[in-house]
Structure formats: structure tokens, C-alpha cells
Amino acid sequence: MTDEKDPLLEVLWQKTLEAWDDEKRHAACLEHALREKELPDLAGRYKALKDDPQKGELAKKRIDAILTAATQMMLTMKTPRPTKTPSWLFWSAFLTCLVMALYVAYAFLHR
């Protein structure tokens, strides 16, 4: 991860701070953060304002919205299909178990 900040997110955030009660500005920030995978950065910005007397209540709601968006994003991500076990691995394990079983049987029979 680089220390460089996303310039578009910076501009969107400044616009959001200027018009704090405009829901469209908050939605634009969230949409950009989702697209650019900047949700932790955006959540940190809202978290810094959650104790502010004027902006705190809306900041808490926006943090909840970010958590919801992150959860939905995780649920939509697919895991790759499990691949079939290579036949050489199966036969190698099978033969190893067979040799061990034969050794144990030999050891019991020739005591």
C-alpha cells in the first residue's frame, strides 16, 4: 500500500465537508471509495468526526453505511472452485498407505 492519497477522494471529501448535510456528496464519496477500494480511508475520515458535536451523528450513520457496503462487497466476492486433486497425489497417498498397512500386517504375523 502506498502513502499517496487518492486526489479524487481528497476533492470529494473536501466537497462533502463543505456541504455536510448533502446526502449526494456522501454517496459520491462512498461510491468512489468502493470503486477504488478506499473504504478504510473513508471510514477513518468519518471516525475522526464522530465525536464532533455538529457532524458526529451523521458521521456515525455514514460509518454504518460503510460497514454495510463492505459486508455486501465481501459477500459478493466468489471463492474459486475447488480444483480436483491431481491423480498422481491420490495414487501416491494410496500406495503409501498400502505399503504401511502391509508392513503392519507383516509385523503382526511374524512375531
Tab-separated table of C-alpha atoms in Angstrom:
chain	number	residue	atom	x	y	z
A	1	MET	CA	0.000	0.000	0.000
A	2	THR	CA	1.369	3.421	-0.882
A	3	ASP	CA	1.262	6.530	1.271
A	4	GLU	CA	-0.045	8.612	-1.631
A	5	LYS	CA	-3.610	9.754	-1.176
A	6	ASP	CA	-6.207	9.465	-3.890
A	7	PRO	CA	-6.626	13.020	-5.266
A	8	LEU	CA	-10.212	12.419	-6.352
A	9	LEU	CA	-11.145	11.167	-2.897
A	10	GLU	CA	-9.486	14.241	-1.411
A	11	VAL	CA	-11.606	16.529	-3.620
A	12	LEU	CA	-14.781	14.580	-2.919
A	13	TRP	CA	-14.079	14.681	0.812
A	14	GLN	CA	-13.493	18.441	0.775
A	15	LYS	CA	-16.769	18.931	-1.104
A	16	THR	CA	-18.509	16.692	1.429
A	17	LEU	CA	-17.124	18.738	4.319
A	18	GLU	CA	-18.296	21.955	2.653
A	19	ALA	CA	-21.860	20.670	2.241
A	20	TRP	CA	-22.095	18.244	5.156
A	21	ASP	CA	-25.876	17.831	5.030
A	22	ASP	CA	-25.930	16.985	1.303
A	23	GLU	CA	-26.532	13.236	1.091
A	24	LYS	CA	-25.427	13.145	-2.555
A	25	ARG	CA	-21.905	14.225	-1.586
A	26	HIS	CA	-21.643	11.453	0.984
A	27	ALA	CA	-22.949	8.923	-1.544
A	28	ALA	CA	-20.406	10.097	-4.127
A	29	CYS	CA	-17.579	9.614	-1.602
A	30	LEU	CA	-18.812	6.150	-0.713
A	31	GLU	CA	-19.230	5.144	-4.348
A	32	HIS	CA	-15.710	6.293	-5.220
A	33	ALA	CA	-14.243	4.591	-2.142
A	34	LEU	CA	-15.969	1.343	-3.100
A	35	ARG	CA	-14.744	1.514	-6.670
A	36	GLU	CA	-11.153	2.347	-5.695
A	37	LYS	CA	-11.095	0.081	-2.605
A	38	GLU	CA	-10.542	3.042	-0.281
A	39	LEU	CA	-13.188	2.137	2.309
A	40	PRO	CA	-10.752	2.043	5.256
A	41	ASP	CA	-9.511	5.555	4.417
A	42	LEU	CA	-13.044	6.913	4.137
A	43	ALA	CA	-14.100	5.168	7.354
A	44	GLY	CA	-11.131	6.747	9.127
A	45	ARG	CA	-12.180	10.194	7.952
A	46	TYR	CA	-15.699	9.706	9.277
A	47	LYS	CA	-14.365	8.192	12.501
A	48	ALA	CA	-12.300	11.321	13.132
A	49	LEU	CA	-15.546	13.332	13.034
A	50	LYS	CA	-17.803	11.042	15.071
A	51	ASP	CA	-17.201	12.991	18.304
A	52	ASP	CA	-17.810	16.359	16.626
A	53	PRO	CA	-20.940	17.997	18.102
A	54	GLN	CA	-22.271	19.118	14.710
A	55	LYS	CA	-21.102	16.337	12.414
A	56	GLY	CA	-20.938	13.386	14.804
A	57	GLU	CA	-24.410	11.951	14.352
A	58	LEU	CA	-24.204	11.868	10.565
A	59	ALA	CA	-20.620	10.584	10.717
A	60	LYS	CA	-21.783	7.602	12.791
A	61	LYS	CA	-24.535	6.862	10.256
A	62	ARG	CA	-22.036	7.047	7.407
A	63	ILE	CA	-19.683	4.648	9.239
A	64	ASP	CA	-22.588	2.205	9.476
A	65	ALA	CA	-23.219	2.665	5.740
A	66	ILE	CA	-19.542	1.934	5.028
A	67	LEU	CA	-19.705	-1.229	7.145
A	68	THR	CA	-22.818	-2.352	5.297
A	69	ALA	CA	-21.176	-1.679	1.922
A	70	ALA	CA	-18.026	-3.552	2.950
A	71	THR	CA	-20.079	-6.523	4.162
A	72	GLN	CA	-22.066	-6.660	0.927
A	73	MET	CA	-18.868	-6.413	-1.088
A	74	MET	CA	-17.368	-9.352	0.825
A	75	LEU	CA	-20.494	-11.461	0.368
A	76	THR	CA	-20.487	-10.920	-3.384
A	77	MET	CA	-16.873	-11.973	-3.800
A	78	LYS	CA	-16.626	-15.513	-5.087
A	79	THR	CA	-14.077	-18.005	-3.984
A	80	PRO	CA	-12.529	-20.069	-6.746
A	81	ARG	CA	-13.988	-23.509	-7.295
A	82	PRO	CA	-12.008	-26.202	-5.574
A	83	THR	CA	-9.763	-27.952	-8.015
A	84	LYS	CA	-9.704	-31.696	-8.453
A	85	THR	CA	-6.945	-33.496	-6.620
A	86	PRO	CA	-4.229	-34.499	-9.087
A	87	SER	CA	-4.279	-38.238	-9.761
A	88	TRP	CA	-0.568	-38.594	-9.016
A	89	LEU	CA	-1.184	-37.256	-5.494
A	90	PHE	CA	-4.078	-39.649	-4.916
A	91	TRP	CA	-2.100	-42.682	-6.092
A	92	SER	CA	0.972	-41.627	-4.148
A	93	ALA	CA	-1.025	-41.367	-0.905
A	94	PHE	CA	-2.852	-44.636	-1.668
A	95	LEU	CA	0.374	-46.559	-2.281
A	96	THR	CA	1.995	-45.099	0.836
A	97	CYS	CA	-0.963	-46.230	2.968
A	98	LEU	CA	-0.954	-49.653	1.296
A	99	VAL	CA	2.762	-50.162	1.997
A	100	MET	CA	2.299	-49.103	5.628
A	101	ALA	CA	-0.707	-51.444	6.065
A	102	LEU	CA	1.250	-54.349	4.552
A	103	TYR	CA	4.181	-53.624	6.872
A	104	VAL	CA	1.910	-53.609	9.938
A	105	ALA	CA	0.270	-56.872	8.797
A	106	TYR	CA	3.702	-58.457	8.255
A	107	ALA	CA	4.886	-57.285	11.682
A	108	PHE	CA	1.836	-58.815	13.411
A	109	LEU	CA	2.027	-62.108	11.537
A	110	HIS	CA	5.777	-62.678	12.117
A	111	ARG	CA	6.078	-62.003	15.809
